[in-house]
Amino acid sequence: MTIREMQEVLDARFLYGEELADLDVQFVFSADMMSDVLAYGSKCSVLITGLCNPQVVRTAEMLDIVCIIFVRGKMPDENMLALAVGKGIAVLATDHYMFTTCGMLYEHGLRGGA
Amino acid sequence: MSEALTFNYKIDGDDFTRAGEASSSVKNKLKQLGLDSDIIRKVAIAMYEGEINMVIHADGGSITVTVSDSDITMVLADHGPGIPDIEKAMQEGYSTARPEVRSLGFGAGMGLPNMKKYTDEMHIDTVIGQGTTITMKVHI
Protein backbone atom coordinates (compact mmCIF):
# COMPACT_ATOMS: atom_id res chain seq x y z
CA MET A 1 0.00 0.00 0.00
CA THR A 2 1.36 3.45 -0.83
CA ILE A 3 1.33 6.49 1.45
CA ARG A 4 -1.15 8.10 -0.96
CA GLU A 5 -3.48 5.10 -0.65
CA MET A 6 -3.28 5.30 3.16
CA GLN A 7 -4.15 8.99 2.97
CA GLU A 8 -7.21 8.24 0.84
CA VAL A 9 -8.42 5.34 2.97
CA LEU A 10 -8.09 7.37 6.18
CA ASP A 11 -9.41 10.59 4.66
CA ALA A 12 -6.21 12.12 6.05
CA ARG A 13 -4.53 15.45 5.41
CA PHE A 14 -1.04 15.48 3.94
CA LEU A 15 0.91 17.82 6.24
CA TYR A 16 4.40 17.19 4.89
CA GLY A 17 6.34 15.10 2.42
CA GLU A 18 3.84 14.73 -0.41
CA GLU A 19 6.74 13.83 -2.71
CA LEU A 20 6.92 10.54 -0.79
CA ALA A 21 3.29 9.66 -1.62
CA ASP A 22 4.19 6.79 -3.97
CA LEU A 23 6.39 4.98 -1.43
CA ASP A 24 5.16 1.48 -0.75
CA VAL A 25 4.77 0.47 2.91
CA GLN A 26 4.00 -2.85 4.55
CA PHE A 27 4.52 -2.82 8.32
CA VAL A 28 2.95 -0.46 10.84
CA PHE A 29 3.46 0.22 14.55
CA SER A 30 0.94 2.10 16.67
CA ALA A 31 1.54 3.52 20.15
CA ASP A 32 1.47 6.69 22.19
CA MET A 33 4.57 5.70 24.15
CA MET A 34 7.69 6.46 22.13
CA SER A 35 9.59 4.14 24.51
CA ASP A 36 7.53 1.28 23.08
CA VAL A 37 8.01 2.43 19.50
CA LEU A 38 11.78 2.40 20.00
CA ALA A 39 11.63 -1.01 21.68
CA TYR A 40 9.34 -2.82 19.25
CA GLY A 41 8.92 -0.77 16.08
CA SER A 42 12.27 -1.20 14.40
CA LYS A 43 10.89 -3.33 11.53
CA CYS A 44 8.08 -0.90 10.75
CA SER A 45 8.01 1.93 8.26
CA VAL A 46 4.76 3.60 9.43
CA LEU A 47 4.02 5.01 12.89
CA ILE A 48 0.45 5.66 14.04
CA THR A 49 0.25 7.79 17.18
CA GLY A 50 -1.91 10.17 19.15
CA LEU A 51 1.09 11.70 20.90
CA CYS A 52 1.96 15.09 19.49
CA ASN A 53 5.39 16.45 20.42
CA PRO A 54 8.77 16.83 18.67
CA GLN A 55 10.03 13.51 20.03
CA VAL A 56 7.54 11.69 17.81
CA VAL A 57 9.41 12.95 14.74
CA ARG A 58 12.78 12.25 16.37
CA THR A 59 11.71 8.69 17.19
CA ALA A 60 10.54 8.16 13.61
CA GLU A 61 13.86 9.51 12.36
CA MET A 62 15.94 7.13 14.49
CA LEU A 63 13.91 4.12 13.28
CA ASP A 64 13.93 5.09 9.56
CA ILE A 65 10.14 5.37 9.62
CA VAL A 66 8.87 6.93 6.37
CA CYS A 67 5.37 8.00 7.44
CA ILE A 68 3.84 9.29 10.68
CA ILE A 69 0.04 9.25 10.97
CA PHE A 70 -1.38 11.44 13.73
CA VAL A 71 -4.80 10.23 14.88
CA ARG A 72 -7.72 11.70 16.85
CA GLY A 73 -7.34 15.01 15.05
CA LYS A 74 -3.95 15.73 16.62
CA MET A 75 -2.17 18.43 14.65
CA PRO A 76 1.62 18.85 14.82
CA ASP A 77 2.83 22.46 14.90
CA GLU A 78 5.31 24.08 12.49
CA ASN A 79 8.30 23.30 14.70
CA MET A 80 7.44 19.61 14.67
CA LEU A 81 6.96 19.57 10.91
CA ALA A 82 10.28 21.40 10.49
CA LEU A 83 12.00 18.42 12.15
CA ALA A 84 10.73 16.17 9.34
CA VAL A 85 12.36 18.35 6.66
CA GLY A 86 15.10 16.52 4.79
CA LYS A 87 14.53 13.30 6.75
CA GLY A 88 12.38 11.49 4.20
CA ILE A 89 9.38 11.39 6.54
CA ALA A 90 5.82 12.03 5.32
CA VAL A 91 3.33 13.36 7.89
CA LEU A 92 -0.41 12.66 7.74
CA ALA A 93 -3.23 13.61 10.12
CA THR A 94 -6.62 11.93 10.41
CA ASP A 95 -9.63 12.50 12.65
CA HIS A 96 -10.14 8.74 13.12
CA TYR A 97 -9.30 7.20 16.49
CA MET A 98 -6.28 4.93 16.71
CA PHE A 99 -8.21 1.64 16.76
CA THR A 100 -10.24 2.63 13.72
CA THR A 101 -7.14 3.83 11.88
CA CYS A 102 -5.35 0.56 12.54
CA GLY A 103 -8.39 -1.47 11.54
CA MET A 104 -8.85 0.35 8.25
CA LEU A 105 -5.22 -0.12 7.28
CA TYR A 106 -5.26 -3.78 8.38
CA GLU A 107 -8.28 -4.35 6.15
CA HIS A 108 -6.22 -3.01 3.27
CA GLY A 109 -3.41 -5.49 3.85
CA LEU A 110 -1.02 -3.67 6.17
CA ARG A 111 0.37 -5.62 9.12
CA GLY A 112 2.23 -5.11 12.39
CA GLY A 113 5.95 -5.80 12.45
CA ALA A 114 5.78 -8.81 14.78
CA MET B 1 39.14 5.36 7.10
CA SER B 2 42.35 4.59 8.97
CA GLU B 3 42.16 7.23 11.69
CA ALA B 4 39.22 7.16 14.09
CA LEU B 5 36.74 10.06 13.90
CA THR B 6 35.42 11.63 17.09
CA PHE B 7 32.30 13.74 17.60
CA ASN B 8 31.52 15.54 20.87
CA TYR B 9 28.15 16.81 22.06
CA LYS B 10 26.95 18.71 25.11
CA ILE B 11 23.41 17.70 26.07
CA ASP B 12 21.15 20.41 27.46
CA GLY B 13 19.28 19.17 30.51
CA ASP B 14 16.32 21.48 30.67
CA ASP B 15 14.96 21.42 27.13
CA PHE B 16 13.01 18.28 26.31
CA THR B 17 12.03 19.59 22.86
CA ARG B 18 15.69 19.64 21.79
CA ALA B 19 16.49 16.16 23.12
CA GLY B 20 17.62 13.99 20.23
CA GLU B 21 19.52 16.67 18.32
CA ALA B 22 22.85 15.00 19.03
CA SER B 23 21.57 11.57 17.95
CA SER B 24 20.14 13.11 14.80
CA SER B 25 23.49 14.74 14.04
CA VAL B 26 25.38 11.46 14.56
CA LYS B 27 22.92 9.62 12.34
CA ASN B 28 23.58 12.14 9.54
CA LYS B 29 27.34 11.89 9.94
CA LEU B 30 27.26 8.08 9.82
CA LYS B 31 25.12 8.25 6.69
CA GLN B 32 27.67 10.58 5.09
CA LEU B 33 30.38 8.05 5.94
CA GLY B 34 28.37 5.50 3.95
CA LEU B 35 27.89 3.01 6.78
CA ASP B 36 25.32 0.22 6.55
CA SER B 37 21.79 1.45 7.37
CA ASP B 38 21.13 -1.35 9.92
CA ILE B 39 24.26 -0.35 11.85
CA ILE B 40 23.30 3.33 11.70
CA ARG B 41 19.80 2.52 13.00
CA LYS B 42 21.22 0.54 15.95
CA VAL B 43 23.57 3.39 16.89
CA ALA B 44 20.84 6.02 16.47
CA ILE B 45 18.29 4.19 18.63
CA ALA B 46 20.77 3.37 21.41
CA MET B 47 22.18 6.89 21.50
CA TYR B 48 18.75 8.51 21.36
CA GLU B 49 17.55 6.42 24.32
CA GLY B 50 20.65 7.46 26.23
CA GLU B 51 20.23 11.10 25.27
CA ILE B 52 16.59 11.09 26.40
CA ASN B 53 17.63 9.44 29.68
CA MET B 54 20.20 12.17 30.28
CA VAL B 55 17.57 14.87 29.85
CA ILE B 56 14.95 13.04 31.95
CA HIS B 57 17.12 11.88 34.83
CA ALA B 58 20.43 13.74 34.92
CA ASP B 59 19.96 17.35 33.82
CA GLY B 60 22.02 16.74 30.69
CA GLY B 61 25.62 15.68 30.19
CA SER B 62 28.02 14.95 27.36
CA ILE B 63 28.26 12.37 24.59
CA THR B 64 31.37 11.36 22.70
CA VAL B 65 31.06 9.18 19.61
CA THR B 66 34.12 7.57 18.06
CA VAL B 67 34.02 5.85 14.70
CA SER B 68 36.83 3.45 13.81
CA ASP B 69 37.19 0.81 11.11
CA SER B 70 35.89 -1.90 13.42
CA ASP B 71 33.23 -0.22 15.59
CA ILE B 72 31.30 2.82 16.75
CA THR B 73 31.75 3.69 20.42
CA MET B 74 29.39 5.99 22.33
CA VAL B 75 30.33 7.33 25.75
CA LEU B 76 27.49 9.08 27.57
CA ALA B 77 28.54 10.84 30.76
CA ASP B 78 26.36 12.76 33.19
CA HIS B 79 26.53 14.25 36.68
CA GLY B 80 23.08 13.05 37.65
CA PRO B 81 21.92 11.14 40.73
CA GLY B 82 23.43 7.79 39.66
CA ILE B 83 21.59 4.45 39.30
CA PRO B 84 21.01 2.81 42.73
CA ASP B 85 20.21 -0.68 41.39
CA ILE B 86 21.53 -1.42 37.89
CA GLU B 87 19.99 -4.89 37.79
CA LYS B 88 16.53 -3.44 38.42
CA ALA B 89 17.11 -0.60 35.97
CA MET B 90 17.94 -3.18 33.27
CA GLN B 91 14.55 -4.89 33.70
CA GLU B 92 12.03 -4.09 30.97
CA GLY B 93 9.23 -2.00 32.41
CA TYR B 94 11.08 -0.78 35.50
CA SER B 95 11.08 3.01 35.52
CA THR B 96 11.74 5.83 37.97
CA ALA B 97 10.62 8.53 35.52
CA ARG B 98 8.24 11.21 36.75
CA PRO B 99 4.60 11.09 35.57
CA GLU B 100 5.07 14.19 33.39
CA VAL B 101 7.84 12.37 31.50
CA ARG B 102 5.40 9.56 30.70
CA SER B 103 2.93 12.08 29.36
CA LEU B 104 5.66 13.06 26.88
CA GLY B 105 5.86 9.46 25.63
CA PHE B 106 8.86 8.20 27.60
CA GLY B 107 9.60 6.55 30.92
CA ALA B 108 8.16 3.12 30.10
CA GLY B 109 11.21 1.41 31.53
CA MET B 110 12.56 0.40 28.13
CA GLY B 111 15.51 2.79 27.77
CA LEU B 112 18.41 0.85 29.26
CA PRO B 113 17.15 -2.58 28.06
CA ASN B 114 16.83 -1.10 24.59
CA MET B 115 20.33 0.35 24.67
CA LYS B 116 21.63 -3.13 25.49
CA LYS B 117 19.45 -4.76 22.84
CA TYR B 118 20.68 -2.53 20.01
CA THR B 119 24.39 -2.54 20.86
CA ASP B 120 27.05 -5.27 20.88
CA GLU B 121 28.67 -4.15 24.14
CA MET B 122 27.41 -1.97 26.97
CA HIS B 123 29.02 -1.01 30.25
CA ILE B 124 27.55 1.14 33.03
CA ASP B 125 29.70 2.98 35.59
CA THR B 126 27.61 4.75 38.19
CA VAL B 127 28.27 6.46 41.52
CA ILE B 128 25.34 7.57 43.65
CA GLY B 129 25.25 11.34 43.91
CA GLN B 130 28.03 11.80 41.35
CA GLY B 131 26.81 10.54 38.02
CA THR B 132 26.73 7.80 35.43
CA THR B 133 28.88 6.95 32.44
CA ILE B 134 27.53 4.49 29.91
CA THR B 135 29.81 3.10 27.22
CA MET B 136 28.22 1.35 24.25
CA LYS B 137 29.81 -0.25 21.21
CA VAL B 138 28.31 -1.32 17.90
CA HIS B 139 30.55 -3.48 15.71
CA ILE B 140 30.82 -2.59 12.05
XYZ file of N, CA, C and O in Angstrom, chain B residues 5 10 15 20 23 26 29-30 47-48 51 56 60 73 79 86 89-90 92 96 102 112 117 119 122-123 128 131 138:
116
model
N 37.387 8.741 13.859
C 36.743 10.058 13.903
C 36.033 10.211 15.234
O 35.429 9.265 15.717
N 27.391 18.353 23.773
C 26.946 18.710 25.114
C 25.423 18.610 25.093
O 24.781 19.138 24.179
N 15.788 21.169 28.314
C 14.963 21.418 27.131
C 14.587 20.103 26.445
O 15.298 19.611 25.579
N 17.553 14.769 21.469
C 17.616 13.995 20.231
C 18.406 14.682 19.134
O 18.722 14.076 18.119
N 21.743 12.869 18.622
C 21.565 11.570 17.948
C 21.260 11.772 16.469
O 21.732 11.019 15.613
N 24.519 12.641 14.745
C 25.379 11.459 14.560
C 24.851 10.588 13.426
O 25.596 10.097 12.588
N 25.909 12.061 10.195
C 27.337 11.893 9.936
C 27.653 10.456 9.509
O 28.450 10.216 8.611
N 27.006 9.487 10.168
C 27.260 8.081 9.819
C 26.745 7.771 8.413
O 27.337 6.980 7.687
N 21.724 5.564 21.055
C 22.184 6.889 21.501
C 21.003 7.779 21.872
O 21.053 8.525 22.853
N 19.948 7.694 21.095
C 18.747 8.513 21.362
C 18.138 8.149 22.715
O 17.768 9.023 23.499
N 20.360 9.634 25.252
C 20.232 11.099 25.267
C 18.948 11.515 26.005
O 18.963 12.441 26.826
N 15.992 13.379 30.977
C 14.949 13.043 31.954
C 15.514 12.940 33.372
O 14.936 13.443 34.320
N 21.068 16.622 31.805
C 22.020 16.739 30.689
C 23.343 16.061 30.964
O 23.508 15.354 31.957
N 31.818 3.661 18.964
C 31.748 3.687 20.423
C 31.062 4.976 20.871
O 31.405 6.055 20.405
N 26.283 14.008 35.251
C 26.525 14.251 36.678
C 25.215 14.169 37.436
O 24.955 14.951 38.342
N 21.389 -1.250 39.347
C 21.527 -1.422 37.893
C 20.712 -2.617 37.403
O 20.066 -2.559 36.356
N 17.239 -1.584 37.058
C 17.114 -0.604 35.971
C 17.183 -1.275 34.601
O 16.655 -0.761 33.621
N 17.827 -2.459 34.541
C 17.938 -3.176 33.268
C 16.698 -4.011 32.961
O 16.574 -4.568 31.876
N 13.017 -4.763 31.816
C 12.030 -4.087 30.967
C 10.822 -3.689 31.805
O 10.282 -4.500 32.554
N 11.837 4.860 36.870
C 11.736 5.830 37.967
C 11.369 7.212 37.419
O 11.500 8.212 38.102
N 6.226 10.555 31.402
C 5.399 9.557 30.703
C 4.399 10.229 29.783
O 4.078 9.729 28.714
N 17.169 1.603 29.097
C 18.412 0.848 29.264
C 18.347 -0.532 28.598
O 19.297 -0.929 27.910
N 19.955 -3.954 23.959
C 19.449 -4.760 22.836
C 20.059 -4.328 21.492
O 20.356 -5.164 20.646
N 22.936 -2.681 20.956
C 24.392 -2.544 20.859
C 25.061 -3.900 21.098
O 24.448 -4.821 21.627
N 27.848 -3.115 26.181
C 27.406 -1.966 26.973
C 27.948 -2.110 28.388
O 27.895 -3.180 28.981
N 28.471 -1.003 28.889
C 29.019 -1.012 30.251
C 28.530 0.228 30.998
O 28.558 1.334 30.452
N 26.483 6.836 43.104
C 25.335 7.570 43.646
C 25.747 8.995 44.041
O 26.739 9.188 44.725
N 27.131 10.620 39.443
C 26.806 10.536 38.020
C 26.988 9.150 37.434
O 27.363 8.200 38.132
N 28.964 -0.569 18.971
C 28.307 -1.317 17.896
C 29.401 -1.716 16.906
O 30.134 -0.858 16.409
